[in-house]
Structure formats: structure tokens, C-alpha cells
mmCIF file of C-alpha atoms in Angstrom:
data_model
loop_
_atom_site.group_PDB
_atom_site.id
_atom_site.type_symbol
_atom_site.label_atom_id
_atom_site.label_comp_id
_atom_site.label_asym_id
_atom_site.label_seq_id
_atom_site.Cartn_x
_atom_site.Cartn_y
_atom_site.Cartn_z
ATOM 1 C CA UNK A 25 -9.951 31.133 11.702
ATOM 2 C CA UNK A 26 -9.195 27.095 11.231
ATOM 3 C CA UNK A 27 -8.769 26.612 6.698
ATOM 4 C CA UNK A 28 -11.326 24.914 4.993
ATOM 5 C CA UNK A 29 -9.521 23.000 3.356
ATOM 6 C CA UNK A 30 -6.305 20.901 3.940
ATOM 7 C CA UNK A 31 -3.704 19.908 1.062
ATOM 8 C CA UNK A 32 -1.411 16.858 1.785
ATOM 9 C CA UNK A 33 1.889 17.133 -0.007
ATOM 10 C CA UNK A 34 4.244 14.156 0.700
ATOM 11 C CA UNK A 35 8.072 15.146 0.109
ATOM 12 C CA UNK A 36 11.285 13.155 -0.636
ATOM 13 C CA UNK A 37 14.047 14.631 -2.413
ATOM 14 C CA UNK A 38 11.556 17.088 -4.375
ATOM 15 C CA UNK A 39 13.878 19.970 -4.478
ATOM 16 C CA UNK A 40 13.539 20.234 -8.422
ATOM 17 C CA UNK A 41 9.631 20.764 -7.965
ATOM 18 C CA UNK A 42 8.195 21.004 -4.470
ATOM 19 C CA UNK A 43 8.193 24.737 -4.545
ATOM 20 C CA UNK A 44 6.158 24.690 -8.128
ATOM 21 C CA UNK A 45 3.616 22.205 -6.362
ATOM 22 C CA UNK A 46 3.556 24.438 -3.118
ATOM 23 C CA UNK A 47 2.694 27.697 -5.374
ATOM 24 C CA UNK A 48 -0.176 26.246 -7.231
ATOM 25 C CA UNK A 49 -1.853 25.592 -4.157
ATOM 26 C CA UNK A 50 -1.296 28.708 -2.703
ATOM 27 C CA UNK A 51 -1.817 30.533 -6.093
ATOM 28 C CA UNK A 52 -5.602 28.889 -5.528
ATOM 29 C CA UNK A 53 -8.721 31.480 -6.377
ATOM 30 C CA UNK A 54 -10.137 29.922 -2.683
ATOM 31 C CA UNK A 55 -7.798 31.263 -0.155
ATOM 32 C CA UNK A 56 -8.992 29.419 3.159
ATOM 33 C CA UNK A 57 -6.461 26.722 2.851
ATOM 34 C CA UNK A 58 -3.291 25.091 4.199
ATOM 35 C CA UNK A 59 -0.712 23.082 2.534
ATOM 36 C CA UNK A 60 0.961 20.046 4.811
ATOM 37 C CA UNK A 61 4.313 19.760 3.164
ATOM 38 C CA UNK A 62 5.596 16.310 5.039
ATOM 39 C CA UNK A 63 8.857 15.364 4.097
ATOM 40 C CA UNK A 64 9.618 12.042 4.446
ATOM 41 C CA UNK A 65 13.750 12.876 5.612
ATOM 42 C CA UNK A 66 15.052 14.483 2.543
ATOM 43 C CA UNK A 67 18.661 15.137 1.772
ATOM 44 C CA UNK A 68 18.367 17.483 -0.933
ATOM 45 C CA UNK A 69 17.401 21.307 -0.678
ATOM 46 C CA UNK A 70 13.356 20.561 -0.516
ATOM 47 C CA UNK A 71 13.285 21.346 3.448
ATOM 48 C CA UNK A 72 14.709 24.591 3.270
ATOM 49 C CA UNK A 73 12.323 25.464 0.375
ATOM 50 C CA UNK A 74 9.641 24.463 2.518
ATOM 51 C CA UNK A 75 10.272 26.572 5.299
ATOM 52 C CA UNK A 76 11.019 29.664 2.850
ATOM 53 C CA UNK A 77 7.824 29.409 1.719
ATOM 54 C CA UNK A 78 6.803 29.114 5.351
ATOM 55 C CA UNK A 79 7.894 31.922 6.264
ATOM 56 C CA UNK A 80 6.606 34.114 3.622
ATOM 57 C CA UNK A 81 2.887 32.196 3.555
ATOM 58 C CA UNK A 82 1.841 30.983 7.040
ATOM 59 C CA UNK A 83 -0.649 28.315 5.467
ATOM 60 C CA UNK A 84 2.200 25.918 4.348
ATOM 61 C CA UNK A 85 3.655 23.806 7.031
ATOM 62 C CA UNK A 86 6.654 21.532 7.212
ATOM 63 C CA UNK A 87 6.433 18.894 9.048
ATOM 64 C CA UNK A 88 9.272 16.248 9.379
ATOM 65 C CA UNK A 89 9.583 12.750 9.175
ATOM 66 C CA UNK A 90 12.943 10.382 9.526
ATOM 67 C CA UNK A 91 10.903 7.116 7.945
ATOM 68 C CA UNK A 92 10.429 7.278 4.587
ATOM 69 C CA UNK A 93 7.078 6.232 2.936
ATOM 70 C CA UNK A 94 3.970 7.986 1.028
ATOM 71 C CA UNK A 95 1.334 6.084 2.838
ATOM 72 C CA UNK A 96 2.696 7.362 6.069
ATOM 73 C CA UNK A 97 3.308 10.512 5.248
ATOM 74 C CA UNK A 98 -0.068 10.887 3.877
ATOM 75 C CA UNK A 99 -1.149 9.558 7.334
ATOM 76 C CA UNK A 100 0.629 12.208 9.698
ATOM 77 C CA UNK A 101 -0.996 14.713 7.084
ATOM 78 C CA UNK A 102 -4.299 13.230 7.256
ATOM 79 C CA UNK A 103 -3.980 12.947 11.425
ATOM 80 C CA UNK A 104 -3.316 17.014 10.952
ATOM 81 C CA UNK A 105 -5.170 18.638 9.007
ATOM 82 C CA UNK A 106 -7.372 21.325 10.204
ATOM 83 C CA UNK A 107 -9.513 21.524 7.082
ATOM 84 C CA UNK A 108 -12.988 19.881 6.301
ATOM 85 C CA UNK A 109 -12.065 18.866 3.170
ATOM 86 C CA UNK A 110 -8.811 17.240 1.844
ATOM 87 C CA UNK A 111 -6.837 17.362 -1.550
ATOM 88 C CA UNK A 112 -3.605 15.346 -2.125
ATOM 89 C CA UNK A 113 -0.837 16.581 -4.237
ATOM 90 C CA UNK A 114 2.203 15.075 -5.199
ATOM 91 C CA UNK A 115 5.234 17.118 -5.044
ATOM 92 C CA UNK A 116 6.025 17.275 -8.510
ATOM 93 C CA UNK A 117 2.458 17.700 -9.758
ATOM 94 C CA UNK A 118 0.560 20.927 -9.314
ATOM 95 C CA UNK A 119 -3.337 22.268 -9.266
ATOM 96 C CA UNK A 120 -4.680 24.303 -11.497
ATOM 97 C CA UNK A 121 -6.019 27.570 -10.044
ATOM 98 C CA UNK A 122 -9.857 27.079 -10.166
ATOM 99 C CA UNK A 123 -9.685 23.667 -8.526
ATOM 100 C CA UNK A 124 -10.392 24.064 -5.338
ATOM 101 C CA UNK A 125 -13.091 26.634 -5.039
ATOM 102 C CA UNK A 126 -14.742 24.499 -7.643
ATOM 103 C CA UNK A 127 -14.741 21.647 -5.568
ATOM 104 C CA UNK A 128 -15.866 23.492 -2.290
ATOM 105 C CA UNK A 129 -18.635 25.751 -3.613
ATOM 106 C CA UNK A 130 -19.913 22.126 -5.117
ATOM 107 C CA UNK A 131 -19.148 20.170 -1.675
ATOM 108 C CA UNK A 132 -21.078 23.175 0.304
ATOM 109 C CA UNK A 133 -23.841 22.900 -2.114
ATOM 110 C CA UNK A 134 -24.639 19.646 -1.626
ATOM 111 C CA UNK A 135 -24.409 17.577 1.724
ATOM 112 C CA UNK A 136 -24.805 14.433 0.215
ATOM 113 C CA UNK A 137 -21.902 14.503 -1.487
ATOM 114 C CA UNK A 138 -18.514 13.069 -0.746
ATOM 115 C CA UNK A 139 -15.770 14.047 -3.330
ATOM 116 C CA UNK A 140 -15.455 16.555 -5.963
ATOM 117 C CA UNK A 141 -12.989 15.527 -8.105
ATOM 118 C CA UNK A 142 -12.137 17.111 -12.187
ATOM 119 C CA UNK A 143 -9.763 15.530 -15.035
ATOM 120 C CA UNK A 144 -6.506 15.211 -15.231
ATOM 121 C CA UNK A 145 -3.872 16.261 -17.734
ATOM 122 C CA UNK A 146 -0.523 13.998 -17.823
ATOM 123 C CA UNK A 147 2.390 15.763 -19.077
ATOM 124 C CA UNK A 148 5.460 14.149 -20.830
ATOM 125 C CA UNK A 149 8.031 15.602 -23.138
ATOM 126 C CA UNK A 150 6.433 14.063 -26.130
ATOM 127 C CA UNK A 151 2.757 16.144 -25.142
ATOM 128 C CA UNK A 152 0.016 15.322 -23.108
ATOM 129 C CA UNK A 153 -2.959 13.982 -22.794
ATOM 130 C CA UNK A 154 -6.320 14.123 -20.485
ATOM 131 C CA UNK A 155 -7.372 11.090 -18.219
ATOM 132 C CA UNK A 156 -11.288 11.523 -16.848
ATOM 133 C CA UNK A 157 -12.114 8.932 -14.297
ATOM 134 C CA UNK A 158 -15.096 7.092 -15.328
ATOM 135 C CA UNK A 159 -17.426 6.696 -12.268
ATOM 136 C CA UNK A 160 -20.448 5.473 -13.620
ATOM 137 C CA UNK A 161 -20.165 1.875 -11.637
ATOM 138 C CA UNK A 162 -18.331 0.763 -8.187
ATOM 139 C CA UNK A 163 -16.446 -2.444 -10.430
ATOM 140 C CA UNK A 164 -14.570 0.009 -12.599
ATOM 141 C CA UNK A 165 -12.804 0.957 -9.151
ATOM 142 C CA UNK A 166 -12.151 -2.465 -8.138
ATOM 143 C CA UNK A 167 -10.445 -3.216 -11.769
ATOM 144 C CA UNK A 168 -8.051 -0.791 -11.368
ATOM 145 C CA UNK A 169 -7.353 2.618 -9.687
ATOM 146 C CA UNK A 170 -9.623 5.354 -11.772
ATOM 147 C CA UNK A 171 -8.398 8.141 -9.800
ATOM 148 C CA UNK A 172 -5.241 9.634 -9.713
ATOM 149 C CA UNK A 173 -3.658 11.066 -6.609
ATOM 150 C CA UNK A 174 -4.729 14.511 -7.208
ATOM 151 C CA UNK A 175 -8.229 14.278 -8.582
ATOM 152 C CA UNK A 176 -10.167 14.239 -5.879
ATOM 153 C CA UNK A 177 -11.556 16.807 -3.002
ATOM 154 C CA UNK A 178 -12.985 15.432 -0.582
ATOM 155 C CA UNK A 179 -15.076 15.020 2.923
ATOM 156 C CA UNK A 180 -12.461 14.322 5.603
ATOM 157 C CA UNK A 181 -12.895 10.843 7.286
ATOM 158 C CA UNK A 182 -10.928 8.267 9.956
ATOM 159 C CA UNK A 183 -9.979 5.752 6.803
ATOM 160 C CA UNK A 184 -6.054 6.175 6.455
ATOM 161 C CA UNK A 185 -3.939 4.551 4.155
ATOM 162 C CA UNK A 186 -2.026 1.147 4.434
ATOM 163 C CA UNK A 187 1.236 2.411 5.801
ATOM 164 C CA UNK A 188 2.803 -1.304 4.525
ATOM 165 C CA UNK A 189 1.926 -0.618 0.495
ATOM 166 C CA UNK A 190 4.041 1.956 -1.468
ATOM 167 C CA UNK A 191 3.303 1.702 -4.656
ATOM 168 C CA UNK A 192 -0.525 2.382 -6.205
ATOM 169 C CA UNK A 193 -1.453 2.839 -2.444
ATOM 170 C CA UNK A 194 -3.702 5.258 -3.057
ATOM 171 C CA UNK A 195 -6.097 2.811 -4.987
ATOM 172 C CA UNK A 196 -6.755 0.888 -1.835
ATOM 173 C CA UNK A 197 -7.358 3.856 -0.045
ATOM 174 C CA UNK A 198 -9.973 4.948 -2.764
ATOM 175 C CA UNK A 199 -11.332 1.482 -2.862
ATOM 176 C CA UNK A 200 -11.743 1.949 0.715
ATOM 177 C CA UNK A 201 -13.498 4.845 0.543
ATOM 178 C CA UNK A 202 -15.899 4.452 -1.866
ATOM 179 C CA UNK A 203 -16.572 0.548 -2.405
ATOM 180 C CA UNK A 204 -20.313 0.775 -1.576
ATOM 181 C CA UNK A 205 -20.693 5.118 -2.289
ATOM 182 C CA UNK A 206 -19.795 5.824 -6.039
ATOM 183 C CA UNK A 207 -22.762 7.769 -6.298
ATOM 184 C CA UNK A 208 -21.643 10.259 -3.291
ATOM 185 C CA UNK A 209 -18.901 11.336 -6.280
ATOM 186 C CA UNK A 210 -19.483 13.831 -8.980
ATOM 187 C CA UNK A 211 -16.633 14.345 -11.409
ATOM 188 C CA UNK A 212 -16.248 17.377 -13.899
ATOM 189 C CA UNK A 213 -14.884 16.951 -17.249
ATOM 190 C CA UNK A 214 -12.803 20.520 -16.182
ATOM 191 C CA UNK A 215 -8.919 20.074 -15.937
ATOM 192 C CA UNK A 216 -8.032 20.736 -12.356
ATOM 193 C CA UNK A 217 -4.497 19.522 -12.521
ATOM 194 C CA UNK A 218 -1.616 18.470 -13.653
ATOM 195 C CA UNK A 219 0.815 15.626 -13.537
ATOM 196 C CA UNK A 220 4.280 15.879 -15.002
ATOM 197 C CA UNK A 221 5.906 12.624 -15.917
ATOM 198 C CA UNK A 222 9.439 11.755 -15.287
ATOM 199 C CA UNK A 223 12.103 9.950 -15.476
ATOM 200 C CA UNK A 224 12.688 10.370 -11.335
ATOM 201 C CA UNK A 225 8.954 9.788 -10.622
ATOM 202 C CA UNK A 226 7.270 6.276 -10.282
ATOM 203 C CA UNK A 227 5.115 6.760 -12.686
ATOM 204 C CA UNK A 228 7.805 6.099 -15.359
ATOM 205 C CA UNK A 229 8.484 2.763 -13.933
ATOM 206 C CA UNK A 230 5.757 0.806 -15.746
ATOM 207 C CA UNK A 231 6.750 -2.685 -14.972
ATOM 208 C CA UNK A 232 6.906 -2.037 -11.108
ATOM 209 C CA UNK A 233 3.480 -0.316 -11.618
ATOM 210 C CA UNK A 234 2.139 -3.024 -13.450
ATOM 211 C CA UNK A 235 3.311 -5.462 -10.803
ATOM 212 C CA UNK A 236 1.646 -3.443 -7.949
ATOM 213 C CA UNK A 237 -1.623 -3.359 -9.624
ATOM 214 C CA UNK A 238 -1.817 -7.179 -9.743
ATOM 215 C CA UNK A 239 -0.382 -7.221 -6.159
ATOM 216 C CA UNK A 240 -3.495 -4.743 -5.063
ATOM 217 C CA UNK A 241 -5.676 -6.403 -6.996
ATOM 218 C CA UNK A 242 -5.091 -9.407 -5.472
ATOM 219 C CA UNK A 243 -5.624 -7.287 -1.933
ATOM 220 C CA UNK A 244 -8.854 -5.926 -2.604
ATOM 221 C CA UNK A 245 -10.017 -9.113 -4.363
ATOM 222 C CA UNK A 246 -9.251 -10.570 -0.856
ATOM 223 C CA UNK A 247 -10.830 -7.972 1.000
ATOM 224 C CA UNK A 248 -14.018 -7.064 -0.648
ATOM 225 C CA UNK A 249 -14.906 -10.854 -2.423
ATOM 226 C CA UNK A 250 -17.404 -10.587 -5.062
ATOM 227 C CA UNK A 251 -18.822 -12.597 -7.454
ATOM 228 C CA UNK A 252 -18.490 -11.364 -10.726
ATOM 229 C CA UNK A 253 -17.811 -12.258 -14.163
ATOM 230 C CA UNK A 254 -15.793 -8.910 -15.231
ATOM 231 C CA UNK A 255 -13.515 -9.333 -12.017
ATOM 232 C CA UNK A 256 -13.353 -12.960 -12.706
ATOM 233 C CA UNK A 257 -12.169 -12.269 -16.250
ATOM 234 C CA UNK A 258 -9.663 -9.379 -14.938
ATOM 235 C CA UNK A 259 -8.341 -11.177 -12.698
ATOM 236 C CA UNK A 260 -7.211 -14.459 -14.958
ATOM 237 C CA UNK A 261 -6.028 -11.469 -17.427
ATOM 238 C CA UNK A 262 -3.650 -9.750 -13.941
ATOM 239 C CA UNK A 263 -2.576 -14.135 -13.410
ATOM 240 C CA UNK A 264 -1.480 -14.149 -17.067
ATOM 241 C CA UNK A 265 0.449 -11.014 -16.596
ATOM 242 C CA UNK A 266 2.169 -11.604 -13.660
ATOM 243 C CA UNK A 267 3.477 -14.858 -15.139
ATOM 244 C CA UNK A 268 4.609 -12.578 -17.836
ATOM 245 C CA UNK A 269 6.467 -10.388 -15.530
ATOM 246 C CA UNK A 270 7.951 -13.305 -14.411
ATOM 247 C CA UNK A 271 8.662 -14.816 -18.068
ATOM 248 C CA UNK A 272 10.951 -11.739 -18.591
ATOM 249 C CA UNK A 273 12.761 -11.864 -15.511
ATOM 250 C CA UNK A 274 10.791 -7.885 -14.082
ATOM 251 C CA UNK A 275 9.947 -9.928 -10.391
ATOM 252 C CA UNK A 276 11.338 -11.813 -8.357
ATOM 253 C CA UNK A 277 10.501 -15.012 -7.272
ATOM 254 C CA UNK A 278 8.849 -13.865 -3.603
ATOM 255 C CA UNK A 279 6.964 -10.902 -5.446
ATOM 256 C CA UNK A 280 5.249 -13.631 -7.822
ATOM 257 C CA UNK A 281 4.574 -15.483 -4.549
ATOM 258 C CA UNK A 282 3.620 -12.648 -2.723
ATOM 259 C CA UNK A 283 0.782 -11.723 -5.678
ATOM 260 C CA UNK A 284 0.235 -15.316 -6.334
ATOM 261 C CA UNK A 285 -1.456 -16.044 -3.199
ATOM 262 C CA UNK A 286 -4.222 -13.723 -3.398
ATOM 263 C CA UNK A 287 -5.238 -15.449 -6.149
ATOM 264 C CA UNK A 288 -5.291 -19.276 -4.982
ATOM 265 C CA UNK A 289 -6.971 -21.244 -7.879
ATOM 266 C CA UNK A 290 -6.848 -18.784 -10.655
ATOM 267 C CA UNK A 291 -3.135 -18.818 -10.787
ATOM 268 C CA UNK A 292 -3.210 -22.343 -11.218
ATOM 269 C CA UNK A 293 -5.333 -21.643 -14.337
ATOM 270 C CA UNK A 294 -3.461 -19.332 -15.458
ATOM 271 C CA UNK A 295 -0.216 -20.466 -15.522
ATOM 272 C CA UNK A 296 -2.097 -23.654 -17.587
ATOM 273 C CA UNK A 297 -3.279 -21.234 -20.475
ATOM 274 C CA UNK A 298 0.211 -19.491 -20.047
ATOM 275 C CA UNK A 299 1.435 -22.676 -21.330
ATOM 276 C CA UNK A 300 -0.904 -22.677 -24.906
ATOM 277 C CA UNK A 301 1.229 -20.929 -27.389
ATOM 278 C CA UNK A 302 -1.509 -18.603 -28.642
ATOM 279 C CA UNK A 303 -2.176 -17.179 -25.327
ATOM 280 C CA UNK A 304 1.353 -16.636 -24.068
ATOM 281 C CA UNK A 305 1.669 -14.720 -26.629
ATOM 282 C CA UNK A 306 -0.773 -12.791 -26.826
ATOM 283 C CA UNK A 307 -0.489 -11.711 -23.259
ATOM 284 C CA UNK A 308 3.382 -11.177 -23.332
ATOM 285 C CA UNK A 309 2.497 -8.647 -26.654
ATOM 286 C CA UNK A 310 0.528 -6.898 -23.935
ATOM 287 C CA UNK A 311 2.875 -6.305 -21.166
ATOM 288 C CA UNK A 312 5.349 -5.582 -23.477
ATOM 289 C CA UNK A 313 3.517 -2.782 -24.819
ATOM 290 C CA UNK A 314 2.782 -2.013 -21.342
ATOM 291 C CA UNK A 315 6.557 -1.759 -20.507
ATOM 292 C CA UNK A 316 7.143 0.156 -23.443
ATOM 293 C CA UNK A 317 5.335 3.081 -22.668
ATOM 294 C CA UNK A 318 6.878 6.201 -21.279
ATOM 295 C CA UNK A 319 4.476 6.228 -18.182
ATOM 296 C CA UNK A 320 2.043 3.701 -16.812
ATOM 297 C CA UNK A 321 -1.809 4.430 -17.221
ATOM 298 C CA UNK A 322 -3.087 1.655 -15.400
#
């Protein structure tokens, strides 16, 4: 009998954690499941975890890649699953046990449906703290990414993710997804897993985060124009941050150039009130709390 339900777990040097991330899935209260561990050419030890775990639990399978890259990882998982319904994980997150039968006795329930998806608790060593995506509009999504990688279950579908974006690339695949179908998603207030935040995970690097947000902003706002004052207003706000980023010396010439564009016009705004004394500092107050934070929240 095929699994109900797939779980895509890309892998790169996850030795310290893959097998945690593995066992919550297969530690699930809904049993009909597999877990795609795709490792994206590690050198560490997280292969031959993999395929000990393989060998003891035939629903997890490895499957190799030599290019590295989340987005295409997530792809080869996505172009084998065998489930009706997907989950991502990262490899150093894990789900809590309920999660997934929640999800599909909900999905079952009701066709019309799309995702299932349940908070979120972040986990640092200073405590942690509970992130609910709010998805009472579609612009909240096209702001900035409400839904972290492992929220969501849902429907499986042909939309893949864009294998040349690394970094917050699972916002455009959300966007993507759900751009004109917010209503087909019903969110729990329920914990259904967890994210641990480290120093060897991306989250922790809040000024490269904060860069790719503007930088898939920028995409989306290209992609999917609308007119809107609250996306007009965000997206002056992203201009005045990036020229921030680029005050302190955090980008590089070509990735303010490579942001910049999508923007035409309202970088050239920007970077006038950048210039009124008030402003610029009020904005770099921002990003500096931004980059002082031990993980990025978006």
C-alpha cells in the first residue's frame, strides 16, 4: 500500500540532528507515511544515519544528490513522493507527534481544502517562543513569508520551487501556491513543531535573511504586480533597508543591484529620504535591531 503522506527532508552536513528530525516523523500517531531524506552530497556522518534508519524503518529513503541546494532538493523530493499530501521538514527541526494525523483527518474531512498547517515553536538557548501564521488576508503573504518551512500539510501539486533562490525560497513557493487561495488554508493555534535555532543554521544569519527578503520581495513584487498602498509602503520601508545593509557594509555592491532592480523608481525614492537625517536614522535603528537578534523572524 502507496503512504499517504510524503515528508521532504533536505540534508547537508546534518549529522548532529538528521536522525532527531527522521524520528519525529516516524514517531508520528499516523503511520501511513514516508520520509524522503535527500542529501544534498554530505561529507559528514548524516548518510550513513540515513540508511541505518533505512534499514530498520522501510518508510525513510535516502536519496542522493552531488549538487548542493534546498530548492532542488526539495524538487527531487517533491518529483518522488508517493503520498497525497506533503510536509517539509528541515533536518534540524522536528514534528511534534500529533501533527500529521491532525492535518490528514482535517484534509480528508474537507475537499475544499488545501493545507493544514498548526503553530510553531522556535527554540533558542535563551527559551522559546510560538510564531502562528496569520492568514486572515492574501497581502500578509506577499509582505513577507508567514509560514515557516514546517507548518504546513498540504495537497500535492506540479508548482516546484525556484531551484536558482536559496535563501527564504520557500516564501516564493508559498506565494506561489496560495496568491489567489488563502481561504483553501485553515491554521490551528496547536503546536505541531519545532524549530531549533543555531548557530550552524541560516536562521541565525539575520542580515543575509534580511537581505533575501528584500531580494524576494522585489521577485514577487515583479511577478504578481498589485496596486496597493500597504505593499507600496513595505516596499519603500525593504528600499530604505537595503540601503542600510549597504550603509554598514552587510552586501555587496551586485546584491544591492541585484535587489535594486526589482524596485525601479522606488529605490530612487528611497535612497532620497535615506539622505534626510531623521529617516536614516530611524531606519538604520531598525536593521540594527534586526541584526542584533539571535535569529531572524522575518
Amino acid at each position: 500500500m502507496e503512504p499517504n503522506v510524503s515528508i521532504i527532508i533536505p540534508v547537508y552536513n546534518g549529522e548532529k540532528t538528521v536522525e532527531r528530525a527522521i524520528r519525529s516523523c516516524l514517531n508520528q500517531t499516523y503511520q501511513s507515511l514516508e520520509v524522503l531524506a535527500v542529501d544534498n552530497g554530505s561529507v559528514d556522518q548524516s548518510t550513513q544515519i540515513i540508511e541505518n534508519l533505512s534499514r530498520v524503518d522501510k518508510r525513510v529513503k535516502l536519496v542522493k544528490l552531488t549538487k548542493k541546494g534546498r530548492s532542488n532538493a526539495r524538487n527531487v523530493g517533491l518529483n518522488q513522493t508517493k503520498g497525497k499530501f506533503i510536509q517539509f521538514l528541515d533536518a534540524d527541526d522536528e514534528l511534534l507527534p500529533h501533527k500529521i494525523e491532525a492535518a490528514v483527518n482535517f484534509l480528508e474531512a474537507h475537499a475544499a481544502c488545501f493545507a493544514y498547517g498548526t503553530g510553531i515553536e522556535y527554540v533558542t538557548n535563551k527559551g522559546s517562543i510560538i510564531r502562528i501564521p496569520d492568514t486572515s488576508n492574501n497581502i500578509e503573504l506577499l509582505i513577507h513569508n508567514i509560514f515557516p518551512i514546517n507548518t504546513l500539510v498540504f495537497r500535492k501539486n506540479p508548482i516546484r520551487f525556484d531551484r536558482m533562490i536559496e535563501f527564504d525560497e520557500d516564501w516564493l513557493y508559498w506565494v506561489e501556491l496560495f496568491k489567489d487561495n488563502m481561504s483553501g488554508v485553515t491554521m490551528t493555534p496547536e503546536i505541531g513543531a519545532r524549530v531549533h535555532v543555531t548557530g550552524e543554521n541560516t536562521m541565525n544569519d539575520t542580515s543575509r535573511m534580511l537581505y533575501y527578503e528584500i531580494l524576494i520581495r522585489g521577485i514577487i513584487r515583479q511577478k504578481y504586480p498589485i496596486s496597493n498602498g500597504i505593499l507600496l509602503k513595505t516596499d519603500v520601508k525593504k528600499m530604505l533597508m537595503l540601503n542600510s545593509l549597504a550603509h554598514f557594509g552587510n552586501i555587496t555592491n551586485s546584491q544591492y543591484d541585484e535587489a535594486a532592480k526589482y524596485f525601479m523608481n522606488l529605490n530612487k525614492v528611497a535612497k532620497v529620504l535615506y539622505t534626510i537625517p531623521i529617516i536614516r536614522k530611524k531606519t538604520n535603528q531598525g536593521v540594527n535591531g534586526i541584526l542584533e537578534k539571535q535569529t531572524y523572524q522575518g
